[in-house]
Structures are given as structure tokens and as C-alpha cells.
Short mmCIF file of C-alpha atoms in Angstrom, two decimals:
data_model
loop_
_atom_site.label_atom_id
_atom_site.label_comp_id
_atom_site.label_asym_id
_atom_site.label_seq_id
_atom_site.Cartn_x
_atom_site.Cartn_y
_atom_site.Cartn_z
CA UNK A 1 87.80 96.78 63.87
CA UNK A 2 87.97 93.57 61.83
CA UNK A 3 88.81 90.42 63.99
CA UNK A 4 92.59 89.10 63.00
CA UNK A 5 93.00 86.53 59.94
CA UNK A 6 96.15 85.42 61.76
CA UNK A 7 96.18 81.90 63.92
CA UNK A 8 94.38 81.40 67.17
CA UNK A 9 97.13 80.49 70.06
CA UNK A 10 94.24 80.21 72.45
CA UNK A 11 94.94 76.96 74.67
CA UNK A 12 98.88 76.99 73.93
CA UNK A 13 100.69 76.09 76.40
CA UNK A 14 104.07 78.33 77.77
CA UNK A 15 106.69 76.94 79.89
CA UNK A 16 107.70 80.87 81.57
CA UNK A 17 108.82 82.43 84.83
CA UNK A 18 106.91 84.81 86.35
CA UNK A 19 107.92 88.51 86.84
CA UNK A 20 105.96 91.56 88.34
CA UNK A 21 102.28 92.16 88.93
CA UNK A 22 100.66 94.76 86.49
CA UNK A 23 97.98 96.50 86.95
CA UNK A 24 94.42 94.14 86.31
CA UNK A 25 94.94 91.15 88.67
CA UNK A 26 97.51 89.50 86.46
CA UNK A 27 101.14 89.11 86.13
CA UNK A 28 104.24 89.58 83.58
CA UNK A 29 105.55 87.20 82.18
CA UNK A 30 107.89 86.25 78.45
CA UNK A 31 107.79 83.53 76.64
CA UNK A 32 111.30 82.32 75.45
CA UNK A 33 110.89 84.03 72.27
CA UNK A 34 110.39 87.14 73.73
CA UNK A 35 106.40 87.26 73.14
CA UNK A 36 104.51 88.96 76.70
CA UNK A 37 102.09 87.04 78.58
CA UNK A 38 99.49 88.75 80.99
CA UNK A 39 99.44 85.35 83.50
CA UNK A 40 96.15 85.16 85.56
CA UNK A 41 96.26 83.11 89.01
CA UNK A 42 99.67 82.93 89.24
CA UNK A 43 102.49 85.01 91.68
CA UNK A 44 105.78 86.83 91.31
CA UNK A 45 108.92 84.80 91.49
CA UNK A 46 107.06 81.48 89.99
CA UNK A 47 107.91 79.28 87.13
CA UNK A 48 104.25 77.56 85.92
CA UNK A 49 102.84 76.27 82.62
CA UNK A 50 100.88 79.46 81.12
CA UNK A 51 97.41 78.31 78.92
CA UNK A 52 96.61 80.91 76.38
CA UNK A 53 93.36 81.95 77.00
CA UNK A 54 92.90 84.96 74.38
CA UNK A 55 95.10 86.44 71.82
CA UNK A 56 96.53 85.53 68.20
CA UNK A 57 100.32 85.32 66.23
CA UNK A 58 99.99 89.28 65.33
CA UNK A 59 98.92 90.02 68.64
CA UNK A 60 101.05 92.50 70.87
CA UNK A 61 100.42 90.25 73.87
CA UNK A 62 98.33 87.23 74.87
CA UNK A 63 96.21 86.30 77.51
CA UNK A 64 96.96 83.16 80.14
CA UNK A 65 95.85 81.05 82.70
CA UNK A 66 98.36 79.57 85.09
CA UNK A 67 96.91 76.00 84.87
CA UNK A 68 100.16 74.45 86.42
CA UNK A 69 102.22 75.42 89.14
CA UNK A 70 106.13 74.34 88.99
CA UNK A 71 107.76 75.84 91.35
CA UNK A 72 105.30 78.08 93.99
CA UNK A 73 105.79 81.34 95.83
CA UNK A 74 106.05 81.30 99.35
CA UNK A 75 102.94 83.73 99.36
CA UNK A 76 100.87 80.85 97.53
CA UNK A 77 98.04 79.23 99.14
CA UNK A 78 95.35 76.96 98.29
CA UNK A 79 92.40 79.38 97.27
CA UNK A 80 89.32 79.02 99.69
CA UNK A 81 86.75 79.70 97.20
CA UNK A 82 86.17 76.73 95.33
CA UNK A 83 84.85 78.64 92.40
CA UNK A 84 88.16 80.55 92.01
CA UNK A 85 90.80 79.41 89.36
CA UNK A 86 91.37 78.86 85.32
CA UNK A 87 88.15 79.22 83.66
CA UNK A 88 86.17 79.75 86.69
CA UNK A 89 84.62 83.07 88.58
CA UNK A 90 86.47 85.77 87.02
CA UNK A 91 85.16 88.44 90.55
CA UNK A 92 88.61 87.68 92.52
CA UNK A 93 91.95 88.15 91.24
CA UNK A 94 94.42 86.62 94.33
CA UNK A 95 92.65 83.90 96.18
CA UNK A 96 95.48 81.76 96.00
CA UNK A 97 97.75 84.76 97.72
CA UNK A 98 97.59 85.13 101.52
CA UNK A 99 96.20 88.55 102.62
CA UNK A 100 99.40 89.99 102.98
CA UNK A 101 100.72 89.40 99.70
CA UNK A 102 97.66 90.63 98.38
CA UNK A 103 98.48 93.87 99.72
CA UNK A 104 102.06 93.89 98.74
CA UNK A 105 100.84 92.92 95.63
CA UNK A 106 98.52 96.19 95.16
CA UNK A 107 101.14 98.32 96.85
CA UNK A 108 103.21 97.11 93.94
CA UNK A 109 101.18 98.30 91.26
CA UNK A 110 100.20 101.71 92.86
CA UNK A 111 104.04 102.21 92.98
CA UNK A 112 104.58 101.42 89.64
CA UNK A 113 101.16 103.25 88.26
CA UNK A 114 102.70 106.59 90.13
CA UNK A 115 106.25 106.06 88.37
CA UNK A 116 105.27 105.03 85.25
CA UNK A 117 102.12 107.71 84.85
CA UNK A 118 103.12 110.76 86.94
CA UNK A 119 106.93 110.32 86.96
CA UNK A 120 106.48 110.24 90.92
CA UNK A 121 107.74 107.89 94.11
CA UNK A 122 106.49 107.15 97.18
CA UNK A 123 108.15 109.84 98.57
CA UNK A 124 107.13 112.47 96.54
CA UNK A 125 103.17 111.81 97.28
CA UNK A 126 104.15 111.00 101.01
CA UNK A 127 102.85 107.58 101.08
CA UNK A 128 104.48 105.03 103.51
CA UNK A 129 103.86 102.31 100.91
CA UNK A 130 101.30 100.36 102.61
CA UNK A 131 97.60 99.24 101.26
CA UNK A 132 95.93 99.52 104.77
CA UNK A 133 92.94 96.79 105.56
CA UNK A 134 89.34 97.49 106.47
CA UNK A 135 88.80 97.37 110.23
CA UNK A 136 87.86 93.74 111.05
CA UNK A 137 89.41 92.49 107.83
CA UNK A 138 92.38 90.92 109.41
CA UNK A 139 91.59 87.61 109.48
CA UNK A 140 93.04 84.39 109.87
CA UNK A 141 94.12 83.26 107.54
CA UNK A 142 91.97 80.47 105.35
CA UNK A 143 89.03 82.80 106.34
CA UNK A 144 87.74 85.27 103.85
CA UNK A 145 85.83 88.34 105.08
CA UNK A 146 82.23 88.92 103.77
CA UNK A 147 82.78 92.33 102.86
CA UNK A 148 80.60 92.86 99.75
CA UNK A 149 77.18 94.66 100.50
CA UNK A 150 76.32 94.71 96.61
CA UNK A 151 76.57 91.61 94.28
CA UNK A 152 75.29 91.07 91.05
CA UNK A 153 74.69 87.25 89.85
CA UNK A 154 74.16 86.26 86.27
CA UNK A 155 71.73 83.51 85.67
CA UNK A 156 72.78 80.97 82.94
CA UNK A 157 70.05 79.18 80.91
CA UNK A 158 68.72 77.01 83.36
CA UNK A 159 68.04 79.56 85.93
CA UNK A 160 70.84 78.81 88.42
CA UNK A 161 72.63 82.20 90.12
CA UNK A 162 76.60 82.82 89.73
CA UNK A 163 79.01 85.31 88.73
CA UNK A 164 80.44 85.75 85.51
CA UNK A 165 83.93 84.17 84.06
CA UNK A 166 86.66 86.60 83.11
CA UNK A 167 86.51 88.96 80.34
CA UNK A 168 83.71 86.59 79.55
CA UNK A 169 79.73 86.16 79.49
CA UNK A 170 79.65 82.57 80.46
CA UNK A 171 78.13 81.83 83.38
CA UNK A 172 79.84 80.19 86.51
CA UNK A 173 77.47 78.63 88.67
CA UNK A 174 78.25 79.56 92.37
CA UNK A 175 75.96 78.01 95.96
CA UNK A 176 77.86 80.62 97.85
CA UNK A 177 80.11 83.69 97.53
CA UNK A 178 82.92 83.83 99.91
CA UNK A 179 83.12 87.77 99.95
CA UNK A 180 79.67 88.51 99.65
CA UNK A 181 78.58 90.15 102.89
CA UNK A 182 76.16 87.88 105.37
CA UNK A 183 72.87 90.33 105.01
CA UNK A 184 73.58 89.59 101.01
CA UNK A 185 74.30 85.67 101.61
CA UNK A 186 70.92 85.59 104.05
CA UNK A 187 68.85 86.69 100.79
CA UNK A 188 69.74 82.81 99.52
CA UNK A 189 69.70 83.44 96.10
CA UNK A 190 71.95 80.74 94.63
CA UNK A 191 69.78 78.23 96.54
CA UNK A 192 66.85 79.09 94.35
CA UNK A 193 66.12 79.40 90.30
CA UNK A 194 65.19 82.28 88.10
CA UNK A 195 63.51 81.54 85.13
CA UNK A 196 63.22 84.14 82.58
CA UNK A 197 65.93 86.21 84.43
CA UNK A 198 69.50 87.51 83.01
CA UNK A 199 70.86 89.01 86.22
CA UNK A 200 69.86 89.17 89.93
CA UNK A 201 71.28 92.61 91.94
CA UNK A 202 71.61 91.34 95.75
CA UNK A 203 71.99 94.51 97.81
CA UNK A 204 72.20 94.04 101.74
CA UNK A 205 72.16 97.92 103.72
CA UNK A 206 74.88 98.45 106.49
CA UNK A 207 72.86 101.21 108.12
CA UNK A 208 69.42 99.41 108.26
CA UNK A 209 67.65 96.34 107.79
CA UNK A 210 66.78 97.05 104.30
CA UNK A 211 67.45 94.35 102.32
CA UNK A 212 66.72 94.66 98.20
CA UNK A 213 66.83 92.76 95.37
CA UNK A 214 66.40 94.25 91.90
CA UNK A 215 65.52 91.61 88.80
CA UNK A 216 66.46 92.03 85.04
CA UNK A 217 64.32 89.97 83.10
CA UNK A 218 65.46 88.24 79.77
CA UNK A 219 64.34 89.85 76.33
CA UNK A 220 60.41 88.87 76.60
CA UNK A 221 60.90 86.87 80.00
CA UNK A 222 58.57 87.57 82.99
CA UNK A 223 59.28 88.55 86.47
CA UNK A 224 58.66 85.22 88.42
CA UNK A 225 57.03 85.44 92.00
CA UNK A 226 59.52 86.10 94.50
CA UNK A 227 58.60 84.88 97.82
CA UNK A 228 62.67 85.20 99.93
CA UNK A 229 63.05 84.20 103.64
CA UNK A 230 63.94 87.73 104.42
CA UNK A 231 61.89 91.21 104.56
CA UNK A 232 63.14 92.08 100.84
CA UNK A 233 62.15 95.13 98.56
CA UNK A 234 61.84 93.97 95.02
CA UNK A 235 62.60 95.94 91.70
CA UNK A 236 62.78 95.15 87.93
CA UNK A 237 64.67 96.30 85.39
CA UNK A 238 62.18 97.76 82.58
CA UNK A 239 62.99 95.41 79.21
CA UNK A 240 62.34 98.76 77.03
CA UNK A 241 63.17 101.96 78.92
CA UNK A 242 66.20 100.16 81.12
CA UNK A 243 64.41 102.44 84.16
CA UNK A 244 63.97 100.71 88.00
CA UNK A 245 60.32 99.52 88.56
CA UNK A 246 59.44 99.15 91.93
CA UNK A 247 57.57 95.81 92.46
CA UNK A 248 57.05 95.60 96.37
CA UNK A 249 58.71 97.18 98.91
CA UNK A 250 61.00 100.52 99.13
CA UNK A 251 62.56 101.75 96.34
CA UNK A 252 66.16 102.47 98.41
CA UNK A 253 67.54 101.00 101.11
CA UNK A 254 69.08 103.19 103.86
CA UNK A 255 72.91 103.42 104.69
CA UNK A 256 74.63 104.58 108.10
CA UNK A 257 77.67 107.15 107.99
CA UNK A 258 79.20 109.72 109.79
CA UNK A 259 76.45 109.83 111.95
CA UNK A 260 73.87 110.62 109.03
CA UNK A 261 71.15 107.82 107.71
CA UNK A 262 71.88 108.36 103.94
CA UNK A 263 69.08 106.98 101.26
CA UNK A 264 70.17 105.29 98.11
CA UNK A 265 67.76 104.74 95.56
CA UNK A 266 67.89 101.85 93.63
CA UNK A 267 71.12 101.49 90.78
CA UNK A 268 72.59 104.12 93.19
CA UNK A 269 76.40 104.23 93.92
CA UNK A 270 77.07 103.05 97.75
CA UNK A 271 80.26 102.17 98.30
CA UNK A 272 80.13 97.72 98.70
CA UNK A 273 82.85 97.58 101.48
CA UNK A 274 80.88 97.97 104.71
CA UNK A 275 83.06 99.97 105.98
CA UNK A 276 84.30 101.69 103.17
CA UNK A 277 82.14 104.45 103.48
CA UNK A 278 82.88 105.54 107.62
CA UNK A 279 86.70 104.82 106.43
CA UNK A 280 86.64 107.04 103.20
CA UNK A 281 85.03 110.07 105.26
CA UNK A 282 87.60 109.94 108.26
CA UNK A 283 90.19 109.90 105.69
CA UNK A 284 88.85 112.75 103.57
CA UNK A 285 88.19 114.72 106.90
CA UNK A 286 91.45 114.37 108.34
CA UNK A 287 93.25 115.24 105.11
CA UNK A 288 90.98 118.36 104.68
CA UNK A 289 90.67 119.80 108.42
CA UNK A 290 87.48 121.59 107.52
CA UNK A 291 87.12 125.05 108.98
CA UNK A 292 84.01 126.98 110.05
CA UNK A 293 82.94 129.28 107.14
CA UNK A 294 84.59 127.69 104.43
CA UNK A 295 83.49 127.02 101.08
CA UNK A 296 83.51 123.77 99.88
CA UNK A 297 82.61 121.51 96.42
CA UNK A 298 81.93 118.13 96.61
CA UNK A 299 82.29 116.68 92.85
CA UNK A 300 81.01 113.40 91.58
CA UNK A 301 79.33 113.73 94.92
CA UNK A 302 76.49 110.69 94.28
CA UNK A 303 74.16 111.02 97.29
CA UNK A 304 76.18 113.43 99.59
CA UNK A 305 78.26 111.35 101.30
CA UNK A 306 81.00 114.04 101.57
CA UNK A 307 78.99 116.98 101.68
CA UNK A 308 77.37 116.33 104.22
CA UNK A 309 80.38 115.66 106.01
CA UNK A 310 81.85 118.80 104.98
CA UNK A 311 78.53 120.86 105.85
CA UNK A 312 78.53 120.01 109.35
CA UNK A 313 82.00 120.97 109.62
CA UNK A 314 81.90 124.10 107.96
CA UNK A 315 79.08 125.31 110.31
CA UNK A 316 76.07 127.75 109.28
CA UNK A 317 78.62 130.47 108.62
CA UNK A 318 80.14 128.16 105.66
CA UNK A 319 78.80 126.38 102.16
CA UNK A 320 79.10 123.63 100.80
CA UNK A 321 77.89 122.45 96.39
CA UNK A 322 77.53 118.98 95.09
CA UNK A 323 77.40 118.25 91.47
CA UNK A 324 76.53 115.00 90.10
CA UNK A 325 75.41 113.47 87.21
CA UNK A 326 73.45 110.94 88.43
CA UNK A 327 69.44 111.87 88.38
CA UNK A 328 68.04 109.87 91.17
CA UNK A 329 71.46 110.43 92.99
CA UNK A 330 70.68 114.29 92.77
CA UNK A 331 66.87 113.31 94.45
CA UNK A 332 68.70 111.46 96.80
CA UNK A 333 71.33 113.77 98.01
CA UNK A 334 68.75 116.61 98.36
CA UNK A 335 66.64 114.38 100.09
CA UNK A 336 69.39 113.21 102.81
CA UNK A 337 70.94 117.16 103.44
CA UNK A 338 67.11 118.80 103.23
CA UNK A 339 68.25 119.64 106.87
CA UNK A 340 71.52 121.53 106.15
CA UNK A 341 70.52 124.97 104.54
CA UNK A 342 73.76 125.68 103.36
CA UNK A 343 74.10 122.98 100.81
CA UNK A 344 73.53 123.19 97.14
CA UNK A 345 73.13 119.71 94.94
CA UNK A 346 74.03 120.66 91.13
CA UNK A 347 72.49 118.05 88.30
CA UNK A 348 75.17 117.88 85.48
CA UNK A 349 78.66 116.78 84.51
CA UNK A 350 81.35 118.67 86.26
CA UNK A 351 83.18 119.81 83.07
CA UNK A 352 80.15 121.33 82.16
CA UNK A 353 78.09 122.67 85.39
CA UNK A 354 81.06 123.67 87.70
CA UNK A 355 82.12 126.59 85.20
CA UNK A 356 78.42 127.68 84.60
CA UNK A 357 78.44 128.35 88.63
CA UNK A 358 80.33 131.58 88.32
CA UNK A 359 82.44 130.25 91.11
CA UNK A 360 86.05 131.46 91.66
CA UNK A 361 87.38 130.37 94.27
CA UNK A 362 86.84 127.40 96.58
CA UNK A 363 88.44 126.82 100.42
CA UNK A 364 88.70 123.28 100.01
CA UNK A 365 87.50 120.46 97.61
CA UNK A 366 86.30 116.44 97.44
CA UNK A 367 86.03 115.08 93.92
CA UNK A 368 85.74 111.55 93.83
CA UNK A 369 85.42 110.88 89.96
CA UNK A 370 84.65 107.74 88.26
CA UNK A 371 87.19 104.83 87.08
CA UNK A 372 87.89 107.12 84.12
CA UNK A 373 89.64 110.04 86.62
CA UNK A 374 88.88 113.73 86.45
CA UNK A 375 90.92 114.49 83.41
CA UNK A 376 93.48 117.49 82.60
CA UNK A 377 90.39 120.25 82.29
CA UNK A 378 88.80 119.70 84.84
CA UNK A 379 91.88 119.61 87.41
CA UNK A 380 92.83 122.63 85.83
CA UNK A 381 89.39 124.26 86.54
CA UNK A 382 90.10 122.92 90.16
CA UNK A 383 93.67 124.31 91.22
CA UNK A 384 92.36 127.89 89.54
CA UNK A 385 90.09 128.13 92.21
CA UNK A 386 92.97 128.26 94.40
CA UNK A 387 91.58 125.93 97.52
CA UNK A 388 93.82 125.39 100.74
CA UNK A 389 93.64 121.69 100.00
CA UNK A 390 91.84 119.10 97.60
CA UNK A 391 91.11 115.81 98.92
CA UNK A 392 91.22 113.44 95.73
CA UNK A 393 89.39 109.99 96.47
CA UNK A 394 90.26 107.17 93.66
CA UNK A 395 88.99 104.07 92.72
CA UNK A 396 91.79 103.16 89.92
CA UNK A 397 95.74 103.33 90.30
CA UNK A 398 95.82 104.67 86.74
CA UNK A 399 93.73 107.70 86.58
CA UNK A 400 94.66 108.47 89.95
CA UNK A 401 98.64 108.35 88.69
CA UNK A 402 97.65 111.09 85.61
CA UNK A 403 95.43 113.29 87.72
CA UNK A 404 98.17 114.13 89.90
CA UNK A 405 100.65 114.73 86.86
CA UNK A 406 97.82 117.25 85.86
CA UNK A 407 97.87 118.72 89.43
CA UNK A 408 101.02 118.96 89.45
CA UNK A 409 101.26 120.82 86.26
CA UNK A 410 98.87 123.00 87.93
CA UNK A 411 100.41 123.76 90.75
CA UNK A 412 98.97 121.31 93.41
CA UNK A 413 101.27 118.70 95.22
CA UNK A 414 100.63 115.71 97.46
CA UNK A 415 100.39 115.92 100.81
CA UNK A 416 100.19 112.76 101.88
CA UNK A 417 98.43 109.45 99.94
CA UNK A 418 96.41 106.69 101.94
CA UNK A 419 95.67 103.35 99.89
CA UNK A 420 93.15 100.82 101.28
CA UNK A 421 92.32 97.44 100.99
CA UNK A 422 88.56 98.07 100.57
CA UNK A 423 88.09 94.86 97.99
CA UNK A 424 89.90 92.01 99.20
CA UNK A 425 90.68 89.06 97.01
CA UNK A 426 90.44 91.35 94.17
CA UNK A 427 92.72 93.72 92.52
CA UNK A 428 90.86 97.09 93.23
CA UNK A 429 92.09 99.23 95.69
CA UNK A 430 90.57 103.07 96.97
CA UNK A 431 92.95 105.82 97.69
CA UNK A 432 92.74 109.19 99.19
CA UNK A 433 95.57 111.64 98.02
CA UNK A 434 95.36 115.42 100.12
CA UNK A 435 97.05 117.85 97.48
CA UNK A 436 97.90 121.69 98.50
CA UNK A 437 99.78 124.34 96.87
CA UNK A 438 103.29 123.79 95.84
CA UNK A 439 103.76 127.46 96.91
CA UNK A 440 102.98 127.14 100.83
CA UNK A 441 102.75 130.73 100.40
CA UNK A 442 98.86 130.30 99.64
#
């Protein structure tokens, strides 16, 4: 689309108090005239001075910092990362809210994605309203926990590491990130520089020792000699083909979960909470109550996290297919459930493999779809295989809000709905929704 003839308002300044979060790590707020504000860094309740930081006179809405605080919540405190703020790291959304607010705060918009999306309440998906921390994330407060096992720097111009501003490709230079776990802060790489390279992937294994770091050079640039404290596997990103070289070293590192090691080749999805993956599985488990000889799909299922789970619950007398769409993730989840004879690991998209199956019928199912959500065909694919249960595992308020209006339509109801707290400081949140029949007939 053509960029907008009409005037810039970037950097104007609004005098506004501040109403509800909204889903994206930002709150509501209206100008006197009536024009609506998406305010970063700011809290419900407060009155600041809003900065325009992106929109136009025609635009529907505009864009803001809160560079001034006039009157603060009580749940305001002084952020501890000193790269957070107005025009700085865009990674966290509420380092200046206390843990607890943060929570509230994502409770908030999972209540009002539900409503607004699915026409539903808390009571309806039998959620107590909570966004439960991570074991060990309850801190005190003014300390941060290092909870991210997977971090991805940008490298500005002159070779220095950080992390990216919002909705922006400008470079923050960082020394340290707060959240990054310590096996990813041990790798040091803001204390060194990295000529010729656009981004550095940092990934530090919760299950092992394996530590890797995987290099994307600039257009032309070459891979400088890496020589890190640590035992580190080293990858590039091919400038041409966009494929995983292995330079030295494994090319996966090797994660720890229900009781399984679990290989993850390199660009692989793991989840970066390092204990998001034990907690997801409990959750998904308890929800599901697995029974011997029952057949089970596992959908989006990267490298068999949940299938596995679900194979050694379901015994020899039961069965248990993956699809996934992900090449290497395919390899990888063949590779880690080689011993289970009763699993089958499907290459494709869902919407397309799961029908070519010849499947009918299912005992219970995982899908854990990307940001985008599952979609109206393929839930209805799901609830005509008429499982017991459906355990659906979301990383996005949104799609998780219109997958259940399509389950519902369907026939399939909430049992209950867990939220977690698996990315503090920020504004994601995972949730685990258990669905059955409306008709408890079935």
C-alpha cells in the first residue's frame, strides 16, 4: 500500500489518562479529541505525557511512548534493566510493573481476548483467572529471573551485540540481558565484537551442557574466528540457501523432559522458559489422563515433546501420530521416539496430511499450533474425530480466543483453562485449555 500523504504526528506530545491494557504490551489510552493512543511503558489508572512514536492525521490510531510519568500506579516500579524504556530494547513489555501486576496485567487481556473473540468468561472455560508463575520465578522483587534459554542479538555496524528496538531495526546496544538465562549469559557475547555479522543466536540447553551459538553473516561478510570461554558448538547461517552450516561442534543441543533426553537440531523450536517444557507436559497430561490403548495425535508436534509423553502413557497396546511441518524437526522427533514402536512422525501441514491419514477417529488429541492458531478447518477436522478430550496448548490470547469459538461451534467445550507466566517481563503468556464434548454423553 502507498505510505500516507497526510502529516507525520510522530514525536507529539499527549497530555492523557491511561485506561486498560490491550493485547501487545501496551495500553489504551484517548486523547482529548477523542483520537486512540496504544501507550507503551506506561500502567492502568495513570495520567503521563504520551510521545507519538508512529502514526499520521488519517491514521485510525497512533503509536506512544510514555516519556513522562504524572501521576504513577501503585504497581509502578523503577525498571531493573537499564536498557528498558522509550526508544530503548523493545524484548520486555512491563519492567517498570512489579511481578504481580504483570500477571494481573496478562490475566487482563486473556479475559478480555476470551470476551471479545469467543463471546466467553472465565467461567465458561473454567479458569480461576490467574496467570500462574514458573517454579522458581517468584522472586523478590528488584530481581529478575534468567529464564530465557534462547536469545537472539542483533549486531549494529560496529560489531557490538544487543537486541532490537520496538517495531524497529535499530540496534540497542546491551552488556547484559536481565532475562537471558545464566548458561546463555556465560557464552559472553555482548563482551565481545562481531564484525561482518547481522545477528548472533545464543542458545544455552537445560538438559545438557550443550551450549550453541549459530552466526548470520552480513550480505558478503565472513564468519570471524570464534574462540568463547565455554565448550560451544558453532553454526552459520548460509548467505544464499538460508540453510544451518555446521562449523564446529554438534549440530543440536540436547534438552531434558519428562524423563526423555530430547535432540533439537539447530533453528529448532524448544520452548525458551527452562521450565516451560516439564510445566507444559504435566499440564497437558493432567488435562488428558491418558489411557492404555488409546489413540492419540500430536499436531504441530516439533520434536515430540508430547508424543512421547503420550506414548508412554498409552502403553504398547496404544498409538500415538505426530505431524509437523518442520523438516529437521521431523529427523529429530524420529530420532528421539526411535525407541517407542508405536509412534508415527508425519512430514506436512496438518490441514493437508491429517485428512490424507484415513483416520476417523482419535481417543484424545495435543495440537499446539503456531501464533497464527489452528483455524476453523482444521478444528473442525478435529472434533469429527470425536476424541474424549483435546488438550489445546497456546502461545497467543487471540487465536487461542477464536479456536475455541470454532470448538465450540463444533461441539467441544472447555474443561478447564491454565495460563502461565512462562515469559516474564514480557507480554506473552502460554495456556493450556482441556476441551471435551458438550454432550457428556460421548
Amino acid at each position: 500500500m502507498p505510505e500516507s500523504t497526510a502529516a507525520s504526528l510522530v514525536g507529539q506530545e499527549y497530555e492523557v489518562e491511561v485506561g486498560p491494557v490491550a493485547h501487545g504490551g501496551h495500553c489504551i489510552a484517548r486523547t482529548d479529541a477523542g483520537r486512540v493512543l496504544f501507550v507503551r511503558h506506561t500502567l492502568p489508572g495513570e495520567r503521563v505525557i504520551a510521545t507519538v512514536t508512529e502514526g499520521h492525521e488519517d491514521s485510525r490510531f497512533l503509536r506512544a511512548d510514555a516519556t513522562r510519568i504524572l501521576h504513577a500506579s501503585k504497581d509502578r516500579i523503577e525498571a531493573p534493566c537499564p536498557f528498558a524504556g522509550p526508544g530503548k530494547c523493545g524484548g520486555c513489555d512491563w519492567q517498570h510493573a512489579k511481578p504481580g501486576a504483570q500477571r494481573r496485567l496478562k490475566a487482563d487481556v486473556l479475559t478480555e481476548q476470551l470476551a471479545r473473540l469467543a463471546g466467553m468468561t472465565p467461567e465458561d472455560v473454567h479458569w480461576d483467572g490467574t496467570v500462574e508463575p514458573a517454579p522458581g520465578d517468584k522472586l523478590p522483587q528488584g530481581e529478575v529471573p534468567g529464564w530465557r534459554t534462547r536469545v537472539q542479538y542483533a549486531i549494529d555496524d560496529e560489531g557490538h551485540a544487543g537486541l532490537r528496538r520496538h517495531r524497529s531495526h535499530e540496534v540497542e546496544p546491551i552488556d547484559h540481558c536481565l532475562i537471558a538465562a545464566p548458561g546463555v549469559t556465560e557464552l559472553g557475547i555482548e563482551k565481545r565484537e562481531w564484525p561482518q555479522i547481522a545477528t548472533v543466536e545464543a542458545i544455552a540447553a537445560t538438559g545438557s551442557n550443550d551450549r550453541q551459538v549459530i552466526l548470520t553473516p552480513r550480505p558478503g561478510g565472513r564468519l570471524p574466528i570464534v574462540e568463547l570461554d565455554k565448550p560451544v558448538s558453532v553454526l552459520r547461517v548460509g548467505e544464499k540457501d538460508k540453510a544451518i552450516h555446521r562449523v564446529h561442534g554438534r549440530s543440536f543441543v540436547r534438552e531434558r523432559a519428562d524423563g526423555r533426553t530430547w535432540r533439537v537440531g539447530a533453528g529448532g523450536f524448544w520452548q525458551v522458559h527452562s521450565r516451560a517444557a516439564e510445566l507444559l507436559v504435566d499440564a497437558v497430561m493432567r488435562g488428558l489422563t491418558p489411557r492404555k490403548g488409546e489413540m492419540a495425535l500430536d499436531l504441530y508436534c516439533g520434536v515430540g515433546l508430547f508424543a512421547g509423553a503420550l506414548a508412554q502413557r498409552v502403553g504398547d497396546q496404544g498409538a500415538v501420530l505426530g505431524i509437523e511441518s518442520s523438516k529437521r524437526a521431523v529427523e529429530d522427533a524420529q530420532h528421539n521416539l526411535a525407541d517407542l514402536d508405536r509412534v508415527r512422525i508425519e512430514h506436512g501441514k496438518v490441514d493437508q496430511v491429517l485428512p490424507r491419514t484415513g483416520i476417523t477417529e482419535a481417543d484424545i488429541i495435543v495440537l499446539d499450533p503456531p501464533r497464527a492458531g489452528a483455524g476453523k478447518q482444521t478444528v473442525r477436522h478435529l472434533a469429527g474425530l470425536a476424541p474424549r478430550r483435546i488438550a489445546y496448548v497456546a502461545c497467543d490470547p487471540a487465536a487461542l480466543a477464536r479456536d475455541l469459538k470454532y470448538f465450540q461451534e463444533a461441539g467441544y467445550v472447555p474443561r478447564f483453562l491454565r495460563a502461565f507466566d512462562l515469559f516474564p517481563m514480557t507480554h506473552h503468556m502460554e495456556c493450556v485449555a482441556i476441551l471435551e464434548p458438550a454432550a457428556k454423553g460421548v
